[in-house]
One Martini backbone bead per residue (centre of mass of N, CA, C, O) as a GRO file, in nm:
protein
  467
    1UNK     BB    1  -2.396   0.031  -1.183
    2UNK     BB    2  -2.088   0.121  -1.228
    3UNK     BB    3  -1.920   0.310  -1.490
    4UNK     BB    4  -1.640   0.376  -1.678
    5UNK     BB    5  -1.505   0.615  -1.817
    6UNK     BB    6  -1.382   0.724  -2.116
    7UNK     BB    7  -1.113   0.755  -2.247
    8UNK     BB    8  -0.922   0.987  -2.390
    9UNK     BB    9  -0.801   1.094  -2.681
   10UNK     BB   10  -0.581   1.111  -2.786
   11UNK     BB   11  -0.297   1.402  -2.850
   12UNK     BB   12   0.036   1.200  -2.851
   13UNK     BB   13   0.306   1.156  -2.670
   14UNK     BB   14   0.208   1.160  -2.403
   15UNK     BB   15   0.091   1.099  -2.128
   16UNK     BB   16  -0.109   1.003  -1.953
   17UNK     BB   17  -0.443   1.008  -2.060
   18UNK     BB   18  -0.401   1.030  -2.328
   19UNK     BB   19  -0.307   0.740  -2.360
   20UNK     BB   20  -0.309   0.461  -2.505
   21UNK     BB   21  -0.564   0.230  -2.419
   22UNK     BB   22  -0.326  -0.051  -2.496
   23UNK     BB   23  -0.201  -0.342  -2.564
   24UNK     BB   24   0.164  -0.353  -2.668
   25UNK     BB   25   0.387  -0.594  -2.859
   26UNK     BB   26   0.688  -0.539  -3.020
   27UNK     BB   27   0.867  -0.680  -2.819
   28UNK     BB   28   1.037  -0.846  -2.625
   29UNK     BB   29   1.030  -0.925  -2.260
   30UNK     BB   30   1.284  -0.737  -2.252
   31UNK     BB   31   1.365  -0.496  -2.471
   32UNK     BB   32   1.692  -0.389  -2.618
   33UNK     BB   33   1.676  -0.096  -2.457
   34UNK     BB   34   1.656  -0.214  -2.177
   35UNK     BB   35   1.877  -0.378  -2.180
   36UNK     BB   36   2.081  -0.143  -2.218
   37UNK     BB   37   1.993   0.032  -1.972
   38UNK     BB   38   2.031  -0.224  -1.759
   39UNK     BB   39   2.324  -0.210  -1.813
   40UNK     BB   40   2.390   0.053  -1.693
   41UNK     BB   41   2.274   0.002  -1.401
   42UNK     BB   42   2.471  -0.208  -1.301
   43UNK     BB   43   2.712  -0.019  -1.329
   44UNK     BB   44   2.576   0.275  -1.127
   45UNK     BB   45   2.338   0.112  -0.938
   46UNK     BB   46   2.312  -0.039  -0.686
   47UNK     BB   47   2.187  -0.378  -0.608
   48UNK     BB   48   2.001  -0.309  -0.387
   49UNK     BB   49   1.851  -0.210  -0.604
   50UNK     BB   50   1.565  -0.324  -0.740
   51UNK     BB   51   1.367  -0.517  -0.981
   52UNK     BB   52   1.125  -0.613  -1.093
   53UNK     BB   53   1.078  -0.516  -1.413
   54UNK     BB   54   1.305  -0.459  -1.689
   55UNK     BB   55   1.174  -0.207  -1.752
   56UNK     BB   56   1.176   0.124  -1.919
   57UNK     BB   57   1.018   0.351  -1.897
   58UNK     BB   58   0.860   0.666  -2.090
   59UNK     BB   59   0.545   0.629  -2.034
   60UNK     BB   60   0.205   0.717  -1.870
   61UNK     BB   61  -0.133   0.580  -1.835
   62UNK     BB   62  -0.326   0.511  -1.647
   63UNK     BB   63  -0.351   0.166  -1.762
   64UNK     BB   64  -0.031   0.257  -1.878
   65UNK     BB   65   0.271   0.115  -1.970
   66UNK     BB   66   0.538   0.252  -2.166
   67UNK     BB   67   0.832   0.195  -2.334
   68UNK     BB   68   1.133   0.203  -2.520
   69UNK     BB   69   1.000  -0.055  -2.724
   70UNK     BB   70   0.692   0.017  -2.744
   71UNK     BB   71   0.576  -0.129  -2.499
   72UNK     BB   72   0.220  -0.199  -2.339
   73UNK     BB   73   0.125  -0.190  -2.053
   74UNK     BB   74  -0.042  -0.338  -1.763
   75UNK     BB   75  -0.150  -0.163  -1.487
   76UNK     BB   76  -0.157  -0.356  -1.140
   77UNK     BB   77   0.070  -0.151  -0.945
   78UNK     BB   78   0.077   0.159  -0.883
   79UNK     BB   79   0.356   0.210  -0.767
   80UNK     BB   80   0.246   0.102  -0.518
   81UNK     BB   81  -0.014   0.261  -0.478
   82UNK     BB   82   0.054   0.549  -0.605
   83UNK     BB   83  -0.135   0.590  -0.893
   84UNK     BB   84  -0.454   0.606  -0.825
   85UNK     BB   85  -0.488   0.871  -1.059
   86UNK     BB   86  -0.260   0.831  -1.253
   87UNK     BB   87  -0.046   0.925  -1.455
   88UNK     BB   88  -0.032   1.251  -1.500
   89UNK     BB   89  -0.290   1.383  -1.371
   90UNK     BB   90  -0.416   1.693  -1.448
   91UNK     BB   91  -0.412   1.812  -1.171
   92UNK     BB   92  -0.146   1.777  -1.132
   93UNK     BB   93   0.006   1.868  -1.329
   94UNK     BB   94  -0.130   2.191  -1.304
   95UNK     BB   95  -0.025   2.261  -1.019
   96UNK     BB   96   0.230   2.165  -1.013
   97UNK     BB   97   0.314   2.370  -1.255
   98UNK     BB   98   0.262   2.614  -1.121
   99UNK     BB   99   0.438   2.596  -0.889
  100UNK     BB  100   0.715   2.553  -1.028
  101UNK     BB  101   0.704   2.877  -1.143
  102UNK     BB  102   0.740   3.020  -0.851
  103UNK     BB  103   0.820   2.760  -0.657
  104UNK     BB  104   1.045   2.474  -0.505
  105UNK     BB  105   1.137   2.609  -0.228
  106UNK     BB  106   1.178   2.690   0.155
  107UNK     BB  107   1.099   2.567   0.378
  108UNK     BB  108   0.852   2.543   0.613
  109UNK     BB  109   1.038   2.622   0.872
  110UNK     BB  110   1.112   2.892   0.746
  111UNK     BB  111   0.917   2.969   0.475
  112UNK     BB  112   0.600   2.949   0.456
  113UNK     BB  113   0.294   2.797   0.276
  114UNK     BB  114   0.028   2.725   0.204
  115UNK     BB  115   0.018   2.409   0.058
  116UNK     BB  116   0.063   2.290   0.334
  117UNK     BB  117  -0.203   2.392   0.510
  118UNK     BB  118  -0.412   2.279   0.264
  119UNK     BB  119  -0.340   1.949   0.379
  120UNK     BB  120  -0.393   1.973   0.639
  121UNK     BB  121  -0.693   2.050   0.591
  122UNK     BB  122  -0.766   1.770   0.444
  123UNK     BB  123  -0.680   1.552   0.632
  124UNK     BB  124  -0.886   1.639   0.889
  125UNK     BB  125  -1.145   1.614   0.643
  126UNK     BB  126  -1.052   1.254   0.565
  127UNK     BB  127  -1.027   1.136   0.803
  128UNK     BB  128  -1.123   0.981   1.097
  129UNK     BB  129  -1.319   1.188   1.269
  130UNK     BB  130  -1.432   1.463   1.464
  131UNK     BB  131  -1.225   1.605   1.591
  132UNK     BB  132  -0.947   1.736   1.639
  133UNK     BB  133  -0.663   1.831   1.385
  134UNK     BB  134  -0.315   1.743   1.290
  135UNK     BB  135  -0.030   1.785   1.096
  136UNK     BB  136   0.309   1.644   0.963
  137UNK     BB  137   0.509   1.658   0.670
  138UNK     BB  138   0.687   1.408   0.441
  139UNK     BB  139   0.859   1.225   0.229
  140UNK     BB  140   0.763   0.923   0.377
  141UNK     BB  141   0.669   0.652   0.528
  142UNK     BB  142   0.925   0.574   0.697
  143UNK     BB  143   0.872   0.911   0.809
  144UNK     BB  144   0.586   0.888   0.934
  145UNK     BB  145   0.630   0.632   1.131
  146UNK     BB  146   0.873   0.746   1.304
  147UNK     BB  147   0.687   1.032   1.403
  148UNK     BB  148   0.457   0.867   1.519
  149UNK     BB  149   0.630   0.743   1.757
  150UNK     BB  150   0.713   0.962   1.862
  151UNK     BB  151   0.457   1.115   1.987
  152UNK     BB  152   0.380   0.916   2.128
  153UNK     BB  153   0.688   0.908   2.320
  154UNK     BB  154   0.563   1.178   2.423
  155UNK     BB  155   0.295   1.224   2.523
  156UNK     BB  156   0.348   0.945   2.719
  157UNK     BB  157   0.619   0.878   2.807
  158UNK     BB  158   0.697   0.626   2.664
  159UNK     BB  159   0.849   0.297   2.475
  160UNK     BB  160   0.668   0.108   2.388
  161UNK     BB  161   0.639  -0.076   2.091
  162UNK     BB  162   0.344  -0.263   1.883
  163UNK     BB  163   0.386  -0.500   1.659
  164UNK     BB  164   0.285  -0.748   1.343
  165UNK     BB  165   0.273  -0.951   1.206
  166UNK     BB  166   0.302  -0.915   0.905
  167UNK     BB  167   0.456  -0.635   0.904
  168UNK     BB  168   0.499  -0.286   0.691
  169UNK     BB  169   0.672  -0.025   0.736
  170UNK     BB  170   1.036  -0.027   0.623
  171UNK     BB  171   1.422   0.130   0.633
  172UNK     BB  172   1.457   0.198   0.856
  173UNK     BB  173   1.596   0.151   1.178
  174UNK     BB  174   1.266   0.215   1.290
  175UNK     BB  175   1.144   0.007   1.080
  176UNK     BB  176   1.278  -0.238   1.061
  177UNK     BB  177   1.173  -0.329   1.348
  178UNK     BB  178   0.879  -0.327   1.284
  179UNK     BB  179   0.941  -0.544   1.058
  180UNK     BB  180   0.874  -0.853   1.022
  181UNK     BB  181   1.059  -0.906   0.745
  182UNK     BB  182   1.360  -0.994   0.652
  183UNK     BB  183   1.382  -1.075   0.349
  184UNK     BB  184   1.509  -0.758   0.221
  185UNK     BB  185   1.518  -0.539   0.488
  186UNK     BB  186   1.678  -0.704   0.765
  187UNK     BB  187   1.942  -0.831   0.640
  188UNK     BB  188   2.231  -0.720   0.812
  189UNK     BB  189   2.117  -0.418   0.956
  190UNK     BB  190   2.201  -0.432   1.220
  191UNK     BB  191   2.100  -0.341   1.502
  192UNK     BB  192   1.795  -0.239   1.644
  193UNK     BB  193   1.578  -0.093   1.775
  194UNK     BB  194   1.411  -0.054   2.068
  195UNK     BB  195   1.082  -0.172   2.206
  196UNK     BB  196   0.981  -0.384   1.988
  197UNK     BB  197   0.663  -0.595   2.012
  198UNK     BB  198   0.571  -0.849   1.883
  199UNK     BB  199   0.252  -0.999   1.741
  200UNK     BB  200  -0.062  -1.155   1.658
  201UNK     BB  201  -0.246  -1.172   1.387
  202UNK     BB  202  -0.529  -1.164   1.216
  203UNK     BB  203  -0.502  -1.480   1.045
  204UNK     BB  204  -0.722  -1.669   0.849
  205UNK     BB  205  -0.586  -1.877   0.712
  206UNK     BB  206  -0.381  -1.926   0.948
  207UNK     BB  207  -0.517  -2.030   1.153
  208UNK     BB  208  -0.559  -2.305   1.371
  209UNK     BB  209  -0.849  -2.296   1.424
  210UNK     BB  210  -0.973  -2.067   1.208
  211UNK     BB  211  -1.156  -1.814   1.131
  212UNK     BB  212  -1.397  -1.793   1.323
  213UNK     BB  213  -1.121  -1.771   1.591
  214UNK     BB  214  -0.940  -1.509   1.524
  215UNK     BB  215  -1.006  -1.241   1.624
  216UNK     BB  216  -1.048  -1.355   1.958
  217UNK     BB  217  -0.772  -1.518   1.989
  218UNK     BB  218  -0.581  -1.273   1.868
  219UNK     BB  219  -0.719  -1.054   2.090
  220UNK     BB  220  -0.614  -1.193   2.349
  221UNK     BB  221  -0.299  -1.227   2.290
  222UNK     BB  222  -0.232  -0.952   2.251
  223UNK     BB  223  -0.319  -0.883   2.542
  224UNK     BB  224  -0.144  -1.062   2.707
  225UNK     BB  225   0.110  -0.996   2.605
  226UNK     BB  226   0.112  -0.674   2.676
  227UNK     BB  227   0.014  -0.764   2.987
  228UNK     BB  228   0.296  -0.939   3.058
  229UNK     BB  229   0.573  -0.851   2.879
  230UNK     BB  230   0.507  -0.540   2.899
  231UNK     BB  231   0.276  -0.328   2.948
  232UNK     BB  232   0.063  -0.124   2.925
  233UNK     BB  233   0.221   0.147   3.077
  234UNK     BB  234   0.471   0.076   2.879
  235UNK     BB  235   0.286   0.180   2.635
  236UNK     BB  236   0.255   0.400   2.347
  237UNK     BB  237   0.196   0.200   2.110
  238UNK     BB  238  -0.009   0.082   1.817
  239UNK     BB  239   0.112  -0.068   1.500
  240UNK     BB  240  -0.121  -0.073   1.192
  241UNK     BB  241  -0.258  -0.231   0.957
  242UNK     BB  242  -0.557  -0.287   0.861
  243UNK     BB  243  -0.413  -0.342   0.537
  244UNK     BB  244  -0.131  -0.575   0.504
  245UNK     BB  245   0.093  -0.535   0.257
  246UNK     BB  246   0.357  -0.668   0.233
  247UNK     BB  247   0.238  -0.942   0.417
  248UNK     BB  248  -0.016  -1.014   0.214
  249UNK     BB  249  -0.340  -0.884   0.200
  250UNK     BB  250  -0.410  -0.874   0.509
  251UNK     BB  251  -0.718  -0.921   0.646
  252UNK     BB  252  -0.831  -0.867   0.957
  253UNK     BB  253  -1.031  -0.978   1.122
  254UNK     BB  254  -1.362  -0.901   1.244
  255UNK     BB  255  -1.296  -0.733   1.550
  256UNK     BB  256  -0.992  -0.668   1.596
  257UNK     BB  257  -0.973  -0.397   1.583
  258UNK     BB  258  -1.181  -0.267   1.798
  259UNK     BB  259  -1.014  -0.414   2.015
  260UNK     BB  260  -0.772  -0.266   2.011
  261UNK     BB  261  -0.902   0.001   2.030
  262UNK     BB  262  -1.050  -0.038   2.338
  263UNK     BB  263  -0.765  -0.123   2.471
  264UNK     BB  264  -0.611   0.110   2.404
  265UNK     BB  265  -0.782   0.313   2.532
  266UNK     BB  266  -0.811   0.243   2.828
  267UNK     BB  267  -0.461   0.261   2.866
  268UNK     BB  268  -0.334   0.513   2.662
  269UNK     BB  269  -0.287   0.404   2.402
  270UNK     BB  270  -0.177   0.465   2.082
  271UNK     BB  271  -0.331   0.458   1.776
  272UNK     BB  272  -0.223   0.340   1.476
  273UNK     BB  273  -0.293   0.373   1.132
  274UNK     BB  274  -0.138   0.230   0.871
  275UNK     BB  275  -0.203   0.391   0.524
  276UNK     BB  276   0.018   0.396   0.294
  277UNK     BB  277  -0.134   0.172   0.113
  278UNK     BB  278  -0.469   0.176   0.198
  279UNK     BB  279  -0.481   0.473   0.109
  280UNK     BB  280  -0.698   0.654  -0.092
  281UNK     BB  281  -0.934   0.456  -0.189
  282UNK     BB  282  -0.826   0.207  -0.261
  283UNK     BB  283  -1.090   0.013  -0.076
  284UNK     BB  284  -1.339   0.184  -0.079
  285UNK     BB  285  -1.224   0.435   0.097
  286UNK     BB  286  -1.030   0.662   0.227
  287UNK     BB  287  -1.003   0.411   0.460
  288UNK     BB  288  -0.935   0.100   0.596
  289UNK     BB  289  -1.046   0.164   0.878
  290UNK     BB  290  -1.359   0.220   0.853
  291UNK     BB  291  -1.488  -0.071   0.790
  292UNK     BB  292  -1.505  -0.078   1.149
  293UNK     BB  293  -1.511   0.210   1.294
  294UNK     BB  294  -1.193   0.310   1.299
  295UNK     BB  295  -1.035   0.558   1.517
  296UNK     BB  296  -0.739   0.698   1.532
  297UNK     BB  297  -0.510   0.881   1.665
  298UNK     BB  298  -0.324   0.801   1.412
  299UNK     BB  299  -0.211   0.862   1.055
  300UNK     BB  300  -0.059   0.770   0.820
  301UNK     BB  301   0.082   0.866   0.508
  302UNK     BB  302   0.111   0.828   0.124
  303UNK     BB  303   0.155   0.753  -0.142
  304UNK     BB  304  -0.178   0.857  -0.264
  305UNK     BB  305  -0.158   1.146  -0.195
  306UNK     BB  306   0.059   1.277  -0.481
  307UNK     BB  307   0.027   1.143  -0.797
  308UNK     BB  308   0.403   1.062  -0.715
  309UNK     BB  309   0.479   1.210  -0.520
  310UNK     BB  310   0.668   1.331  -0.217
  311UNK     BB  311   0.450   1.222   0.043
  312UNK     BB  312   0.383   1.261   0.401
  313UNK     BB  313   0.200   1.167   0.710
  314UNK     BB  314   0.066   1.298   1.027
  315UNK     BB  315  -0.237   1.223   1.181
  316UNK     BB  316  -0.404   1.391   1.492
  317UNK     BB  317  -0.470   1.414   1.763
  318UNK     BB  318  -0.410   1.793   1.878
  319UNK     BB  319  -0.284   1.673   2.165
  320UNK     BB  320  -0.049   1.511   2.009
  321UNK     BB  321   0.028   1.696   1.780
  322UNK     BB  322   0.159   1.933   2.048
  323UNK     BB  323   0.365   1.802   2.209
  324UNK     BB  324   0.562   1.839   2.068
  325UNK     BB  325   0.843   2.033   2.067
  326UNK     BB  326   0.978   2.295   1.871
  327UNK     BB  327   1.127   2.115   1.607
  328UNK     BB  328   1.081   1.811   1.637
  329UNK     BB  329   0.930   1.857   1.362
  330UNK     BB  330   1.045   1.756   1.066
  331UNK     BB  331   1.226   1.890   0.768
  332UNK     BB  332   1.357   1.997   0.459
  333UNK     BB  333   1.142   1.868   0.275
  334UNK     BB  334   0.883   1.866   0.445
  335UNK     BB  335   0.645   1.963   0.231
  336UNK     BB  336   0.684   2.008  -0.065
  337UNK     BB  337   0.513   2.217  -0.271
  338UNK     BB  338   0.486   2.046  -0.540
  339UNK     BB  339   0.367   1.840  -0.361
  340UNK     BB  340   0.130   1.958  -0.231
  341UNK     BB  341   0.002   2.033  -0.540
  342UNK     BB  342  -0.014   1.711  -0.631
  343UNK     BB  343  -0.208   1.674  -0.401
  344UNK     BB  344  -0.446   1.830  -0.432
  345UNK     BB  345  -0.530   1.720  -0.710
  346UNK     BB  346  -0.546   1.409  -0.581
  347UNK     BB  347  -0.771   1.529  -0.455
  348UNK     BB  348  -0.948   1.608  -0.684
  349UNK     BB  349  -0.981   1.376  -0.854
  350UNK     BB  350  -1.126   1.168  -0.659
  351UNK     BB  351  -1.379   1.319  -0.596
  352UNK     BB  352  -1.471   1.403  -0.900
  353UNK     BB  353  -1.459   1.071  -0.976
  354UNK     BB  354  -1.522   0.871  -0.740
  355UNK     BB  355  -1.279   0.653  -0.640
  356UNK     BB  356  -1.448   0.460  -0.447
  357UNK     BB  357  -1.609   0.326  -0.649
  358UNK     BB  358  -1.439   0.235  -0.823
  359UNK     BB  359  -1.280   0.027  -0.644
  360UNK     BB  360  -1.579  -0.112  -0.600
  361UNK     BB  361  -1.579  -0.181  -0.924
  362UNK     BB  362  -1.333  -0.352  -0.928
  363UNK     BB  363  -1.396  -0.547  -0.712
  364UNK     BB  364  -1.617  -0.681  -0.896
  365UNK     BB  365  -1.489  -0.758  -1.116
  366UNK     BB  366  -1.243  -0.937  -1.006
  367UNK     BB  367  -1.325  -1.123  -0.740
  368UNK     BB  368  -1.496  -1.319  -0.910
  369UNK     BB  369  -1.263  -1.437  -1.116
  370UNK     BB  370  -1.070  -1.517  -0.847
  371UNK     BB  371  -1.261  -1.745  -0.790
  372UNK     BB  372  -1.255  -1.896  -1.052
  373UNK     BB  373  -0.977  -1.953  -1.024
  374UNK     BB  374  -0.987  -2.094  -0.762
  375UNK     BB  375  -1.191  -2.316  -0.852
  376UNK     BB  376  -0.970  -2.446  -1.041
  377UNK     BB  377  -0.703  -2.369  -0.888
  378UNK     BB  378  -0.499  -2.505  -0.643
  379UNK     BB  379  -0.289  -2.290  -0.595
  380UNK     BB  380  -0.520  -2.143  -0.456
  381UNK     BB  381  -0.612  -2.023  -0.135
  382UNK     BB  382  -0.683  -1.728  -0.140
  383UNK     BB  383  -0.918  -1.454  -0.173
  384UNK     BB  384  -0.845  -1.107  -0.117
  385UNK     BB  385  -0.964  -0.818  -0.005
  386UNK     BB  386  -1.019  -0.443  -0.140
  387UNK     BB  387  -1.112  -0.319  -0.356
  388UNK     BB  388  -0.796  -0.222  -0.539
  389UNK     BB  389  -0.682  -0.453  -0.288
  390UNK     BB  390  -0.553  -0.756  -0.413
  391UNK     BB  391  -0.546  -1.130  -0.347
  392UNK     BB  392  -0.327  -1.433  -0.396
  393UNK     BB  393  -0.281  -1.729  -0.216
  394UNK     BB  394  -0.023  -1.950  -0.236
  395UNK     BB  395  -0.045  -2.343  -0.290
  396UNK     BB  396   0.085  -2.631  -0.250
  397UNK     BB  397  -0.015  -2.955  -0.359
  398UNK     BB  398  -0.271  -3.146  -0.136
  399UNK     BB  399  -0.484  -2.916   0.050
  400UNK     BB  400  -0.289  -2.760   0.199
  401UNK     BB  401  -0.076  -2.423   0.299
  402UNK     BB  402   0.176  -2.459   0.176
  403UNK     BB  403   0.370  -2.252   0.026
  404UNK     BB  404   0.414  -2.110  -0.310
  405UNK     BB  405   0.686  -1.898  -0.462
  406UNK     BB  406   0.750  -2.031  -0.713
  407UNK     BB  407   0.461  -2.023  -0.845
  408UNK     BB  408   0.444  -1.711  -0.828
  409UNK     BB  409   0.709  -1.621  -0.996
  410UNK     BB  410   0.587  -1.800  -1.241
  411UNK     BB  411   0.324  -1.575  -1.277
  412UNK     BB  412   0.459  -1.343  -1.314
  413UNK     BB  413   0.651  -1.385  -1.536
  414UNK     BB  414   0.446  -1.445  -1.744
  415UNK     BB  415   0.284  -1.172  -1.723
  416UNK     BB  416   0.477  -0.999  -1.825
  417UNK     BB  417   0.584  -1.138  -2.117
  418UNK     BB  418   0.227  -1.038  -2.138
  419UNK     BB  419   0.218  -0.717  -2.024
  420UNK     BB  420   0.189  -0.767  -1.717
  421UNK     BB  421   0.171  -0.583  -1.413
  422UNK     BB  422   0.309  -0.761  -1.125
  423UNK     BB  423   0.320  -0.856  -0.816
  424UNK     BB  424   0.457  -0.931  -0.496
  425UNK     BB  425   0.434  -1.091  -0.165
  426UNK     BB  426   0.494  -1.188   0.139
  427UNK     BB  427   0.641  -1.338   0.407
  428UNK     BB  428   0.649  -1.618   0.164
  429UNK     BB  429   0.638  -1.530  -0.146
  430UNK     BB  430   0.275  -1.626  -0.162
  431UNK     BB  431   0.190  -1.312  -0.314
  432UNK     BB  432  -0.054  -1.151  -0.558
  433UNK     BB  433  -0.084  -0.876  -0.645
  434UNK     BB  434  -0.356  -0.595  -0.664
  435UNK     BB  435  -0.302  -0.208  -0.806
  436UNK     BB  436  -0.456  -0.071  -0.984
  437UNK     BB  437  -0.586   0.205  -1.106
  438UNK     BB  438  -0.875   0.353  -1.049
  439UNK     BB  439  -0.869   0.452  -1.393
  440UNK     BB  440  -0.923   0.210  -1.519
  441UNK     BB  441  -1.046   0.025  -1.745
  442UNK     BB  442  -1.186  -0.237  -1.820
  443UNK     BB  443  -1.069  -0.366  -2.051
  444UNK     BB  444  -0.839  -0.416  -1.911
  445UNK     BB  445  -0.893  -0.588  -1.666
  446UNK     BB  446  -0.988  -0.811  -1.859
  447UNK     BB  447  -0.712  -0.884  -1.983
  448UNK     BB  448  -0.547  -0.936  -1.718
  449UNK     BB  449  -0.712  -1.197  -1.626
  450UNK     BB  450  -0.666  -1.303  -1.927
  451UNK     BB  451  -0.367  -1.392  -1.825
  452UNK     BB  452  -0.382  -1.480  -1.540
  453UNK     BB  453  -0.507  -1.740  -1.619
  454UNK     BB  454  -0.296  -1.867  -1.799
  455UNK     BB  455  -0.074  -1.851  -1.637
  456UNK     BB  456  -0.187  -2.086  -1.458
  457UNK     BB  457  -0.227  -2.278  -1.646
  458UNK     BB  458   0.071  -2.311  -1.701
  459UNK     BB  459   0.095  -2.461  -1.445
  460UNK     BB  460   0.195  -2.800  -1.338
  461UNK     BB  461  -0.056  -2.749  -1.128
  462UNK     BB  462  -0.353  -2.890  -1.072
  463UNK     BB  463  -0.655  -2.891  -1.104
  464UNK     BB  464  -0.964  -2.932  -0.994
  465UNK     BB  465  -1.033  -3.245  -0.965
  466UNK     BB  466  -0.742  -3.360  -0.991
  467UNK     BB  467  -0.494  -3.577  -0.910
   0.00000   0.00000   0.00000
C-alpha cells in the first residue's frame, strides 16, 4: 500500500508546497474581512457569478485553502478539479515563472512557440489509443467541447450530435444546449442551438429495473432513440463524460460505454469523451474512459490539465483533427505560452509524483470511511465515484430514492462553518462531490471526513435501524 510522502516544511508566508498543511479556524467561517470583501464583491460584481463558500482566499497549497482572516481550511474541492497538482506547484510555478520572463503573448496563429507543440505531443502521448493524434488548444471546457462538435460536424458532414441525460458540458450557447440541467445553467438564456438530441444515461442507482439491468436496457434504449428519432446516418458525434461531473459523480454502468463506442464505430459516429473534469489522474487513471478500454474518437480536457491555469484542448485521430480547413479553428488566447509552460510542469508533477496512485490511493482511504457512513446515516443513498473523484447521493427518509437536497446544502453548510471545502453538484442538487488534490495529506483526508461524519450527525434525518 502507497502512502503520501511528507509535506515540506513551511519556508515562510507563500502558498504552495510551503503552505502549512492543518487546518486552523481564527475566527467565524466567513470572518470579517471576507466578509468587508464580499460586501465589496456585491457591490461590483455581477451577481450572475455565484459563489459556493463566501470566504476570499489569500494563499493555497497542497490540501489547505487559507483565507484573508488566516483560517486555513481543508480543501476537498480542487477549484472544481482544478488544481489537482496542488495550488502553486513547484514545477508549475517555475515553468509559467519563467515563460513569464520571455513573453506573454502572441497568438499561436500568428507567430507560434515550441510549448504550444510541447503540450500537443503529451496530449497525444497520455491520451488512450495507438493511433496518430493531433490537438488544438483553447481556454477553457466549455470551448474545447464546441471546437469538438464543430470538427465532428465538419468531418462527417452531419449535423446531428447526441448528448445525455445529467450531462453537463458548459455555458455558452451551444454547451448549454449539450447541458443536461436547467438551474442554474439554462434557465432563461434560450433558445438554444439545434439538432442536439438527449438519451438516457445508464445511471444504476436510479434505473427503474436495478442496476443489474442498467447497462443493457439503457444501451438498447439510447440505440434504439438514435437510431429511430435521429438517424444513425444523420449523427455527427455522441458526446459523453466516462464519468458525469455536474450531473451527480453517475458512473455509468460497466458495459454502457463500450456498447455505445461500438455503436458509434459501426455507424461512423464520431465518439467524443468529455474528460474535462475527471481527466488527468482524477479517477486514478490518465483518463476515466480508460477504466473499460474506451478509446475515443475525441478527447476535451481543461480544469487539471494546467495546474490552475486557463488552458483546454481538443485531441482526436489526425484524420479528424486535420478535416477541418486552415483558420477554422483556433482564438486569440488558445494555447497562451505561459498556460502552455503551466500545463507542462502539472504534467511533469504528475509523473514524478505519480498521482495516478496517489488518486487510487485517496479512493482507498475516503471510500471505506463513506461506506461506513452510509451504513449508519439513512440520508445516504449510494456512495460512488472512483479514485479522488467521489460522491454521495442524499435521498429523504423513508427507504426510497427521493432525493434530499436540503440536506444536501445542510451537510455542506455545517462543513464550511468547521473548515471544511466541499462542493455540491446533481441534477437534483441532492449530491456531494469530493474533489481533494491529489497531493493532500492523509492526515488532512481523516479529519475531513470526520467533520464529513459529524455532519451528517448533525441532521435531524434517523441514523440506520432506528424508527
Amino acid at each position: 500500500m502507497t502512502t503520501m510522502p511528507a509535506v515540506p516544511a513551511p519556508t515562510g508566508l507563500a502558498g504552495g508546497p510551503s503552505l502549512p498543511q492543518e487546518r486552523k479556524l481564527v475566527t467565524a467561517v466567513p470572518g470579517p474581512r471576507s466578509q468587508e470583501l464580499m460586501a465589496r464583491k456585491q457591490a461590483a460584481v455581477a451577481n450572475g457569478v455565484g459563489t459556493v463558500m463566501p470566504v476570499f482566499v489569500e494563499r493555497a497549497g497542497g490540501g489547505i485553502v487559507q483565507d484573508v482572516d488566516g483560517n486555513a481550511l481543508i480543501d476537498f474541492g480542487s477549484g472544481i478539479a482544478v488544481t489537482s497538482v496542488g495550488n502553486s506547484a513547484e514545477a508549475v510555478v517555475r515553468r509559467a515563472a519563467e515563460q513569464l520572463s520571455r513573453f506573454t503573448h502572441t497568438c499561436a496563429m500568428v507567430t507560434p512557440y515550441e510549448g504550444y507543440v510541447e503540450v500537443c505531443e503529451e496530449l497525444a502521448r497520455l491520451t488512450p489509443g495507438e493511433h496518430a493524434k493531433k490537438s488544438a488548444l483553447f481556454n477553457s471546457g466549455a470551448e474545447a467541447v464546441e471546437n469538438a462538435v464543430k470538427i465532428a460536424r465538419y468531418a462527417t458532414g452531419r449535423q446531428a450530435v447526441v448528448v445525455f441525460e445529467h450531462g453537463y458540458h458548459g455555458r455558452t450557447n451551444l454547451t448549454m444546449a449539450l447541458t443536461a440541467k436547467n438551474m442554474p445553467y439554462k434557465h432563461g438564456f434560450g433558445p438554444f442551438a439545434p439538432e442536439i438530441y438527449r438519451v438516457p444515461v445508464a445511471y444504476p442507482f436510479r434505473w427503474p429495473t436495478g442496476p443489474e439491468r442498467c447497462a443493457e436496457e439503457a444501451a438498447a434504449q439510447v440505440i434504439d432513440q438514435i437510431t429511430k428519432q435521429v438517424g444513425a446516418e444523420n449523427t455527427a458525434a455522441i458526446v459523453i463524460e466516462p464519468l458525469l461531473g455536474e450531473g451527480g459523480f453517475i458512473e455509468p454502468a460497466r458495459g454502457f460505454l463500450p456498447r455505445l463506442a461500438g455503436f458509434a464505430r459501426e455507424h461512423g459516429i464520431v465518439l467524443v469523451a468529455d474528460e474535462i473534469q475527471s481527466g488527468f489522474c482524477r479517477t486514478g487513471q490518465w483518463f476515466a474512459c480508460e477504466d473499460e478500454g474506451v478509446v475515443p474518437d475525441l478527447i476535451t480536457t481543461a480544469k487539471g490539465i494546467a495546474g490552475g491555469l486557463p488552458l483546454a484542448a481538443v485531441t482526436g485521430r489526425a484524420e479528424l483533427m486535420d478535416a477541418a480547413h486552415t483558420g477554422g479553428l483556433g482564438g486569440t488566447y488558445g494555447g497562451n505560452p505561459v498556460a502552455c509552460a503551466a500545463a507542462l510542469g502539472a504534467i511533469e508533477t504528475m509523473r514524478e509524483l505519480d498521482l495516478n496512485a496517489r488518486a487510487r490511493r485517496i479512493e482507498e482511504i475516503m471510500k471505506p470511511r463513506l461506506a461506513e457512513l452510509a451504513a449508519r446515516h439513512e440520508a445516504i443513498g449510494e456512495v460512488r465515484g472512483r479514485g479522488a473523484m467521489l460522491a454521495v447521493e442524499l435521498v429523504k427518509p423513508g427507504g426510497g430514492r427521493e432525493p434530499d437536497p436540503e440536506a444536501t446544502a445542510a451537510v455542506a453548510r455545517y462543513c464550511h462553518g468547521q473548515g471544511l471545502l466541499v462542493l455540491t453538484c446533481g441534477t437534483y442538487g441532492n449530491v456531494l462531490r469530493f474533489l481533494p488534490p491529489l497531493v493532500i495529506g492523509e492526515d488532512l483526508l481523516a479529519e475531513g471526513l470526520s467533520i464529513l461524519d459529524s455532519a451528517f450527525s448533525a441532521l435531524t434525518t434517523p441514523v440506520r435501524g432506528e424508527p
